[in-house]
Amino acid sequence: MARLFGTDGVRGVGNSVLGPEVILKLGRAVAGRLAGSTTTRPIVVVGYDPRPSSDLLRSAFIAGLCSGGVDVTDAGVLPTAGVAFLTQHLGADAGAVITASHNPLEDNGLKLFDRDGYKYSDEDEVVLEACVADPSQRAPRPVGLGVGRIRPAPDAVFAYVDHLLMNVPSLQGLPVTVDCANGASAVLAPAVYREAGAQVREIASDATGDQINVGVGATNPEFLTREMKDRPGEIGLAHDGDADRLIAIDEGGNLLNGADQLAIFAVDYKSRDRLPHDTLVTTPVTNSGLATSMRRHGIKVAKSAIGDRSVLRSMLRHGYSLGGEQYGHIILLDQASTGDGILSALHLMSLMTRTGKTLRELAAVWRRVPESLVNVRVPDRGLLDRSPRISELVRAERLRLNGEGRLIVRMSTIEPVVRVSCEAGARELAEEITERIATALRDRVDEETSMGAVQ
């Protein structure tokens, strides 16, 4: 059986690769995993993002849980971090979110949390996959009073809101435009920012999910940039479908990704003695200028494997409090058990209020090496392996950099996308190199498509 889990849960096209049959088995596998782990009936908190297939897959997953004797606390549409928080806050045995995060509308997925609100480990996922593959390892099938029940928790969200706003000063009318990606943050983020005192204009805030991530959100920040073009002095906040990412736009229209946020938060944490071992954690694809700049502030940068779950495990293993990815996942471990785009935004705006600095001034604590990133969607994950011409082109472009930059070409671990990123002495050179490789990739995709059509 092919692996179900990637670097961040399960992902696939909803009702196709990821159909109700598979998700029901996963629900029963989770129930089986929890059986015997508690003296009372297990409880799982379940939330979802509002994309079209979520109703279908959520129903199947909950059916699997209840079939295995697990009670379900239905949190409704909620950001992923909200489910992680409620899992721990309500004393549940696990948490689950039906979401494909920043993936296209057609995709869906499943993210799982343990009783402490941390994402399931690799070991947990291996056990679940074994349960799905082998019916003898799945959950019991109780009857009568032993069947799990579904209990709504309409007031639980208020506990999450209180958690978000804890220690947040008044934002004093700070003007902000919020791009909700037409996803889970639409039901919560604008209201939370207003409650904190910001002057909020919301866009892409259709909570039906019918346009989730379509040309908007953290993976399409150019939409927010255009919307802010004639609004000087305002900042922008872009979330993705399940609001675990944040991409910000400063007062001058400059994009601030996860590396910017890590730099800002690290300097602030160190100044307040809240940065254990004077270290933050990120991944190898984060701009190399971060480590160089942080050294000037007496801060070390540790590297984990790619994926916010890997960042988290490294933080837990070594006792760090701050980590994240360049793509906008930021983990403030002293405040949350997973990446939370809304919490990151509140922390950014709180810093602006406390220090009296603009977002652009806060981001000046580090200097980025000129870079360019292009994503190319491909038909399957094997395209790079069967494209020697592209491998030769990548080698040639690395030689061209002559040690004064770096070029990374890799397949995304969560969607069929090749990520091409380049750092160079000049942004123009980085853009030229990434576009040359991206063009070769697109040509290869067109070539394979034509060959398939002929056959």
mmCIF file of C-alpha atoms in Angstrom, residues 141-436:
data_model
loop_
_atom_site.group_PDB
_atom_site.id
_atom_site.type_symbol
_atom_site.label_atom_id
_atom_site.label_comp_id
_atom_site.label_asym_id
_atom_site.label_seq_id
_atom_site.Cartn_x
_atom_site.Cartn_y
_atom_site.Cartn_z
ATOM 1 C CA ARG A 141 -16.980 -2.609 16.797
ATOM 2 C CA PRO A 142 -19.202 -2.044 19.855
ATOM 3 C CA VAL A 143 -22.993 -1.990 19.741
ATOM 4 C CA GLY A 144 -25.735 -0.345 21.778
ATOM 5 C CA LEU A 145 -24.400 2.001 24.422
ATOM 6 C CA GLY A 146 -20.847 1.275 23.304
ATOM 7 C CA VAL A 147 -21.180 3.186 20.044
ATOM 8 C CA GLY A 148 -19.577 6.634 20.037
ATOM 9 C CA ARG A 149 -21.704 9.765 20.134
ATOM 10 C CA ILE A 150 -21.299 13.196 18.502
ATOM 11 C CA ARG A 151 -21.553 16.229 20.752
ATOM 12 C CA PRO A 152 -21.384 19.785 19.373
ATOM 13 C CA ALA A 153 -19.266 22.314 21.250
ATOM 14 C CA PRO A 154 -20.538 25.720 20.083
ATOM 15 C CA ASP A 155 -19.005 27.598 23.009
ATOM 16 C CA ALA A 156 -15.580 25.976 22.849
ATOM 17 C CA VAL A 157 -14.390 28.505 20.261
ATOM 18 C CA PHE A 158 -14.587 31.262 22.874
ATOM 19 C CA ALA A 159 -11.888 29.522 24.912
ATOM 20 C CA TYR A 160 -9.668 29.561 21.827
ATOM 21 C CA VAL A 161 -10.369 33.273 21.282
ATOM 22 C CA ASP A 162 -9.477 34.017 24.920
ATOM 23 C CA HIS A 163 -6.246 32.088 24.418
ATOM 24 C CA LEU A 164 -5.387 34.113 21.305
ATOM 25 C CA LEU A 165 -6.037 37.452 22.983
ATOM 26 C CA MET A 166 -4.185 36.639 26.202
ATOM 27 C CA ASN A 167 -1.544 39.310 26.907
ATOM 28 C CA VAL A 168 -2.333 41.171 23.659
ATOM 29 C CA PRO A 169 -2.300 44.936 24.271
ATOM 30 C CA SER A 170 -4.813 47.246 22.662
ATOM 31 C CA LEU A 171 -3.880 47.621 19.009
ATOM 32 C CA GLN A 172 -5.128 51.216 19.123
ATOM 33 C CA GLY A 173 -6.930 51.302 15.784
ATOM 34 C CA LEU A 174 -4.019 49.842 13.805
ATOM 35 C CA PRO A 175 -5.220 49.730 10.153
ATOM 36 C CA VAL A 176 -4.980 46.259 8.645
ATOM 37 C CA THR A 177 -6.348 44.378 5.649
ATOM 38 C CA VAL A 178 -6.905 40.663 6.269
ATOM 39 C CA ASP A 179 -6.964 38.125 3.424
ATOM 40 C CA CYS A 180 -8.812 35.100 4.827
ATOM 41 C CA ALA A 181 -8.220 32.886 1.744
ATOM 42 C CA ASN A 182 -11.986 32.192 1.764
ATOM 43 C CA GLY A 183 -11.163 29.551 4.359
ATOM 44 C CA ALA A 184 -11.354 28.741 8.049
ATOM 45 C CA SER A 185 -9.934 32.075 9.193
ATOM 46 C CA ALA A 186 -12.939 33.873 7.659
ATOM 47 C CA VAL A 187 -15.105 32.763 10.585
ATOM 48 C CA LEU A 188 -12.685 34.053 13.212
ATOM 49 C CA ALA A 189 -9.629 36.141 12.303
ATOM 50 C CA PRO A 190 -11.273 39.501 11.438
ATOM 51 C CA ALA A 191 -13.401 39.373 14.609
ATOM 52 C CA VAL A 192 -10.379 38.537 16.778
ATOM 53 C CA TYR A 193 -8.332 41.384 15.316
ATOM 54 C CA ARG A 194 -11.206 43.808 15.874
ATOM 55 C CA GLU A 195 -11.593 42.575 19.448
ATOM 56 C CA ALA A 196 -7.905 43.375 19.951
ATOM 57 C CA GLY A 197 -8.530 46.948 18.790
ATOM 58 C CA ALA A 198 -7.364 46.895 15.169
ATOM 59 C CA GLN A 199 -9.207 48.712 12.390
ATOM 60 C CA VAL A 200 -9.927 45.777 10.080
ATOM 61 C CA ARG A 201 -10.810 45.537 6.411
ATOM 62 C CA GLU A 202 -11.450 41.933 5.399
ATOM 63 C CA ILE A 203 -11.112 40.466 1.910
ATOM 64 C CA ALA A 204 -11.475 36.916 0.553
ATOM 65 C CA SER A 205 -13.677 36.254 3.563
ATOM 66 C CA ASP A 206 -16.295 33.982 2.010
ATOM 67 C CA ALA A 207 -16.747 31.279 4.650
ATOM 68 C CA THR A 208 -18.647 28.922 2.332
ATOM 69 C CA GLY A 209 -15.334 27.497 1.116
ATOM 70 C CA ASP A 210 -16.459 27.566 -2.502
ATOM 71 C CA GLN A 211 -13.424 29.706 -3.420
ATOM 72 C CA ILE A 212 -10.944 28.565 -0.789
ATOM 73 C CA ASN A 213 -7.334 29.377 -1.795
ATOM 74 C CA VAL A 214 -8.450 30.349 -5.333
ATOM 75 C CA GLY A 215 -5.996 33.105 -6.279
ATOM 76 C CA VAL A 216 -5.964 34.437 -2.721
ATOM 77 C CA GLY A 217 -4.370 33.811 0.651
ATOM 78 C CA ALA A 218 -0.848 33.143 1.869
ATOM 79 C CA THR A 219 0.137 31.254 -1.286
ATOM 80 C CA ASN A 220 -1.051 34.114 -3.512
ATOM 81 C CA PRO A 221 0.104 37.253 -1.652
ATOM 82 C CA GLU A 222 0.067 39.297 -4.845
ATOM 83 C CA PHE A 223 -3.725 39.489 -4.447
ATOM 84 C CA LEU A 224 -3.368 41.186 -1.060
ATOM 85 C CA THR A 225 -0.595 43.430 -2.398
ATOM 86 C CA ARG A 226 -2.867 44.661 -5.181
ATOM 87 C CA GLU A 227 -5.713 45.278 -2.742
ATOM 88 C CA MET A 228 -3.426 47.455 -0.600
ATOM 89 C CA LYS A 229 -1.887 49.460 -3.433
ATOM 90 C CA ASP A 230 -3.717 52.699 -2.618
ATOM 91 C CA ARG A 231 -3.788 52.339 1.172
ATOM 92 C CA PRO A 232 -0.554 53.867 2.528
ATOM 93 C CA GLY A 233 0.257 53.245 6.167
ATOM 94 C CA GLU A 234 -1.763 50.034 6.304
ATOM 95 C CA ILE A 235 -0.394 46.531 6.855
ATOM 96 C CA GLY A 236 -1.704 43.317 5.325
ATOM 97 C CA LEU A 237 -2.152 39.815 6.748
ATOM 98 C CA ALA A 238 -2.717 36.786 4.503
ATOM 99 C CA HIS A 239 -3.725 33.382 5.861
ATOM 100 C CA ASP A 240 -4.135 30.076 4.059
ATOM 101 C CA GLY A 241 -7.123 27.729 4.024
ATOM 102 C CA ASP A 242 -6.724 26.462 7.585
ATOM 103 C CA ALA A 243 -4.996 29.602 8.936
ATOM 104 C CA ASP A 244 -1.814 27.925 10.143
ATOM 105 C CA ARG A 245 0.254 30.198 7.878
ATOM 106 C CA LEU A 246 0.804 33.938 7.845
ATOM 107 C CA ILE A 247 2.329 36.095 5.131
ATOM 108 C CA ALA A 248 2.387 39.816 5.967
ATOM 109 C CA ILE A 249 2.663 42.963 3.856
ATOM 110 C CA ASP A 250 4.323 45.992 5.432
ATOM 111 C CA GLU A 251 3.354 49.661 5.063
ATOM 112 C CA GLY A 252 5.446 50.007 1.912
ATOM 113 C CA GLY A 253 3.952 46.988 0.154
ATOM 114 C CA ASN A 254 6.891 44.685 0.928
ATOM 115 C CA LEU A 255 6.178 41.006 1.565
ATOM 116 C CA LEU A 256 7.205 39.514 4.924
ATOM 117 C CA ASN A 257 7.339 35.741 4.908
ATOM 118 C CA GLY A 258 8.178 33.251 7.648
ATOM 119 C CA ALA A 259 11.875 34.165 7.687
ATOM 120 C CA ASP A 260 11.013 37.802 8.397
ATOM 121 C CA GLN A 261 8.697 36.793 11.204
ATOM 122 C CA LEU A 262 11.276 34.453 12.740
ATOM 123 C CA ALA A 263 13.862 37.238 12.709
ATOM 124 C CA ILE A 264 11.475 39.743 14.314
ATOM 125 C CA PHE A 265 10.254 37.306 16.962
ATOM 126 C CA ALA A 266 13.732 35.965 17.758
ATOM 127 C CA VAL A 267 15.177 39.420 18.469
ATOM 128 C CA ASP A 268 12.145 40.271 20.589
ATOM 129 C CA TYR A 269 12.259 36.968 22.490
ATOM 130 C CA LYS A 270 15.962 37.324 23.201
ATOM 131 C CA SER A 271 15.508 40.883 24.490
ATOM 132 C CA ARG A 272 12.933 39.561 26.968
ATOM 133 C CA ASP A 273 14.906 36.444 27.930
ATOM 134 C CA ARG A 274 12.318 34.159 26.291
ATOM 135 C CA LEU A 275 14.613 32.449 23.756
ATOM 136 C CA PRO A 276 16.055 29.289 25.362
ATOM 137 C CA HIS A 277 19.655 28.584 24.341
ATOM 138 C CA ASP A 278 19.487 31.785 22.244
ATOM 139 C CA THR A 279 18.358 29.560 19.369
ATOM 140 C CA LEU A 280 15.548 29.427 16.831
ATOM 141 C CA VAL A 281 14.737 26.488 14.553
ATOM 142 C CA THR A 282 14.025 26.542 10.828
ATOM 143 C CA THR A 283 14.563 24.395 7.741
ATOM 144 C CA PRO A 284 17.336 24.190 5.109
ATOM 145 C CA VAL A 285 15.246 26.074 2.517
ATOM 146 C CA THR A 286 14.951 29.215 4.646
ATOM 147 C CA ASN A 287 16.912 32.175 3.285
ATOM 148 C CA SER A 288 20.553 31.838 4.335
ATOM 149 C CA GLY A 289 20.659 35.497 5.288
ATOM 150 C CA LEU A 290 18.663 34.648 8.424
ATOM 151 C CA ALA A 291 21.494 32.740 10.098
ATOM 152 C CA THR A 292 24.060 35.368 9.118
ATOM 153 C CA SER A 293 21.921 38.234 10.439
ATOM 154 C CA MET A 294 20.921 36.483 13.660
ATOM 155 C CA ARG A 295 24.567 35.898 14.588
ATOM 156 C CA ARG A 296 24.934 39.673 14.892
ATOM 157 C CA HIS A 297 22.195 39.572 17.542
ATOM 158 C CA GLY A 298 23.808 36.692 19.420
ATOM 159 C CA ILE A 299 21.191 34.233 18.155
ATOM 160 C CA LYS A 300 21.893 30.797 16.686
ATOM 161 C CA VAL A 301 19.797 29.153 13.944
ATOM 162 C CA ALA A 302 19.312 25.369 14.166
ATOM 163 C CA LYS A 303 18.091 23.382 11.172
ATOM 164 C CA SER A 304 15.498 20.616 11.130
ATOM 165 C CA ALA A 305 14.138 18.556 8.265
ATOM 166 C CA ILE A 306 11.584 20.222 5.988
ATOM 167 C CA GLY A 307 8.054 20.493 7.384
ATOM 168 C CA ASP A 308 6.622 22.296 10.392
ATOM 169 C CA ARG A 309 6.129 18.935 12.138
ATOM 170 C CA SER A 310 9.886 18.312 11.904
ATOM 171 C CA VAL A 311 10.526 21.806 13.231
ATOM 172 C CA LEU A 312 8.253 21.064 16.187
ATOM 173 C CA ARG A 313 9.962 17.750 17.012
ATOM 174 C CA SER A 314 13.349 19.476 16.986
ATOM 175 C CA MET A 315 12.037 22.192 19.296
ATOM 176 C CA LEU A 316 10.601 19.657 21.737
ATOM 177 C CA ARG A 317 13.748 17.552 21.649
ATOM 178 C CA HIS A 318 16.103 20.428 22.455
ATOM 179 C CA GLY A 319 13.903 22.713 24.543
ATOM 180 C CA TYR A 320 13.572 25.587 22.061
ATOM 181 C CA SER A 321 10.622 27.999 22.063
ATOM 182 C CA LEU A 322 10.652 29.499 18.548
ATOM 183 C CA GLY A 323 10.720 27.867 15.144
ATOM 184 C CA GLY A 324 9.104 27.834 11.755
ATOM 185 C CA GLU A 325 9.332 27.725 7.993
ATOM 186 C CA GLN A 326 9.888 30.372 5.356
ATOM 187 C CA TYR A 327 6.431 29.628 3.930
ATOM 188 C CA GLY A 328 4.748 31.191 6.964
ATOM 189 C CA HIS A 329 4.371 28.435 9.567
ATOM 190 C CA ILE A 330 5.587 29.919 12.858
ATOM 191 C CA ILE A 331 5.536 27.947 16.108
ATOM 192 C CA LEU A 332 5.523 30.033 19.293
ATOM 193 C CA LEU A 333 5.893 27.046 21.599
ATOM 194 C CA ASP A 334 5.553 29.045 24.791
ATOM 195 C CA GLN A 335 2.047 29.994 23.607
ATOM 196 C CA ALA A 336 0.850 27.240 21.261
ATOM 197 C CA SER A 337 1.490 23.604 20.391
ATOM 198 C CA THR A 338 1.494 24.112 16.618
ATOM 199 C CA GLY A 339 1.777 26.828 13.967
ATOM 200 C CA ASP A 340 -0.975 29.439 14.294
ATOM 201 C CA GLY A 341 -1.215 32.203 11.689
ATOM 202 C CA ILE A 342 -3.690 34.222 13.741
ATOM 203 C CA LEU A 343 -1.478 34.081 16.828
ATOM 204 C CA SER A 344 1.551 35.114 14.747
ATOM 205 C CA ALA A 345 -0.373 38.091 13.373
ATOM 206 C CA LEU A 346 -1.445 39.203 16.853
ATOM 207 C CA HIS A 347 2.147 38.891 18.039
ATOM 208 C CA LEU A 348 3.386 41.037 15.130
ATOM 209 C CA MET A 349 0.785 43.736 15.732
ATOM 210 C CA SER A 350 1.442 43.651 19.485
ATOM 211 C CA LEU A 351 5.135 44.300 18.817
ATOM 212 C CA MET A 352 4.232 47.286 16.650
ATOM 213 C CA THR A 353 2.077 48.681 19.449
ATOM 214 C CA ARG A 354 4.597 48.045 22.224
ATOM 215 C CA THR A 355 7.625 49.405 20.384
ATOM 216 C CA GLY A 356 5.983 52.146 18.325
ATOM 217 C CA LYS A 357 7.791 50.802 15.255
ATOM 218 C CA THR A 358 6.343 50.108 11.838
ATOM 219 C CA LEU A 359 6.371 46.583 10.479
ATOM 220 C CA ARG A 360 9.062 47.613 8.026
ATOM 221 C CA GLU A 361 11.235 48.908 10.871
ATOM 222 C CA LEU A 362 10.773 45.691 12.836
ATOM 223 C CA ALA A 363 11.850 43.620 9.835
ATOM 224 C CA ALA A 364 15.089 45.618 9.520
ATOM 225 C CA VAL A 365 16.711 43.353 12.149
ATOM 226 C CA TRP A 366 17.909 41.097 9.343
ATOM 227 C CA ARG A 367 19.075 41.245 5.756
ATOM 228 C CA ARG A 368 17.795 38.805 3.161
ATOM 229 C CA VAL A 369 20.089 37.306 0.553
ATOM 230 C CA PRO A 370 18.478 38.112 -2.844
ATOM 231 C CA GLU A 371 16.288 35.166 -3.786
ATOM 232 C CA SER A 372 13.602 33.956 -6.141
ATOM 233 C CA LEU A 373 11.074 31.152 -5.717
ATOM 234 C CA VAL A 374 8.902 29.613 -8.438
ATOM 235 C CA ASN A 375 6.453 26.724 -7.989
ATOM 236 C CA VAL A 376 5.631 24.545 -10.992
ATOM 237 C CA ARG A 377 2.674 22.162 -10.804
ATOM 238 C CA VAL A 378 3.455 18.756 -12.331
ATOM 239 C CA PRO A 379 1.295 15.714 -13.113
ATOM 240 C CA ASP A 380 2.999 13.411 -10.599
ATOM 241 C CA ARG A 381 5.897 13.183 -8.148
ATOM 242 C CA GLY A 382 8.139 11.201 -10.477
ATOM 243 C CA LEU A 383 8.714 13.887 -13.092
ATOM 244 C CA LEU A 384 12.123 14.986 -11.790
ATOM 245 C CA ASP A 385 13.383 11.396 -11.647
ATOM 246 C CA ARG A 386 12.629 10.828 -15.339
ATOM 247 C CA SER A 387 13.936 14.183 -16.575
ATOM 248 C CA PRO A 388 17.735 13.955 -17.008
ATOM 249 C CA ARG A 389 17.810 17.144 -19.088
ATOM 250 C CA ILE A 390 16.435 19.111 -16.182
ATOM 251 C CA SER A 391 18.993 17.538 -13.819
ATOM 252 C CA GLU A 392 21.756 18.597 -16.231
ATOM 253 C CA LEU A 393 20.348 22.133 -16.377
ATOM 254 C CA VAL A 394 20.265 22.346 -12.582
ATOM 255 C CA ARG A 395 23.907 21.223 -12.374
ATOM 256 C CA ALA A 396 24.907 23.810 -14.970
ATOM 257 C CA GLU A 397 23.115 26.627 -13.141
ATOM 258 C CA ARG A 398 24.738 25.649 -9.842
ATOM 259 C CA LEU A 399 28.142 25.865 -11.511
ATOM 260 C CA ARG A 400 27.153 29.262 -12.835
ATOM 261 C CA LEU A 401 26.566 30.492 -9.274
ATOM 262 C CA ASN A 402 30.206 29.578 -8.580
ATOM 263 C CA GLY A 403 29.670 29.141 -4.843
ATOM 264 C CA GLU A 404 28.133 32.607 -4.432
ATOM 265 C CA GLY A 405 24.567 31.465 -3.925
ATOM 266 C CA ARG A 406 22.536 28.306 -3.848
ATOM 267 C CA LEU A 407 19.934 26.581 -5.989
ATOM 268 C CA ILE A 408 17.371 24.154 -4.613
ATOM 269 C CA VAL A 409 15.043 22.182 -6.871
ATOM 270 C CA ARG A 410 12.821 19.754 -5.008
ATOM 271 C CA MET A 411 9.471 18.059 -5.151
ATOM 272 C CA SER A 412 7.004 19.289 -2.551
ATOM 273 C CA THR A 413 6.262 16.654 0.064
ATOM 274 C CA ILE A 414 2.549 17.524 0.269
ATOM 275 C CA GLU A 415 1.420 18.324 -3.281
ATOM 276 C CA PRO A 416 2.532 17.650 -6.895
ATOM 277 C CA VAL A 417 4.586 20.816 -7.173
ATOM 278 C CA VAL A 418 8.284 21.307 -7.925
ATOM 279 C CA ARG A 419 9.735 24.151 -5.878
ATOM 280 C CA VAL A 420 12.594 26.016 -7.541
ATOM 281 C CA SER A 421 14.425 28.463 -5.279
ATOM 282 C CA CYS A 422 17.636 30.337 -5.914
ATOM 283 C CA GLU A 423 19.782 32.705 -3.874
ATOM 284 C CA ALA A 424 22.352 34.846 -5.668
ATOM 285 C CA GLY A 425 24.321 38.049 -5.302
ATOM 286 C CA ALA A 426 21.659 39.907 -7.285
ATOM 287 C CA ARG A 427 17.929 39.313 -7.397
ATOM 288 C CA GLU A 428 17.920 39.610 -11.191
ATOM 289 C CA LEU A 429 20.284 36.643 -11.471
ATOM 290 C CA ALA A 430 18.231 34.579 -9.017
ATOM 291 C CA GLU A 431 15.059 35.307 -10.996
ATOM 292 C CA GLU A 432 16.745 34.494 -14.285
ATOM 293 C CA ILE A 433 17.928 31.100 -13.012
ATOM 294 C CA THR A 434 14.639 30.076 -11.427
ATOM 295 C CA GLU A 435 12.670 31.097 -14.499
ATOM 296 C CA ARG A 436 14.985 29.156 -16.805
#
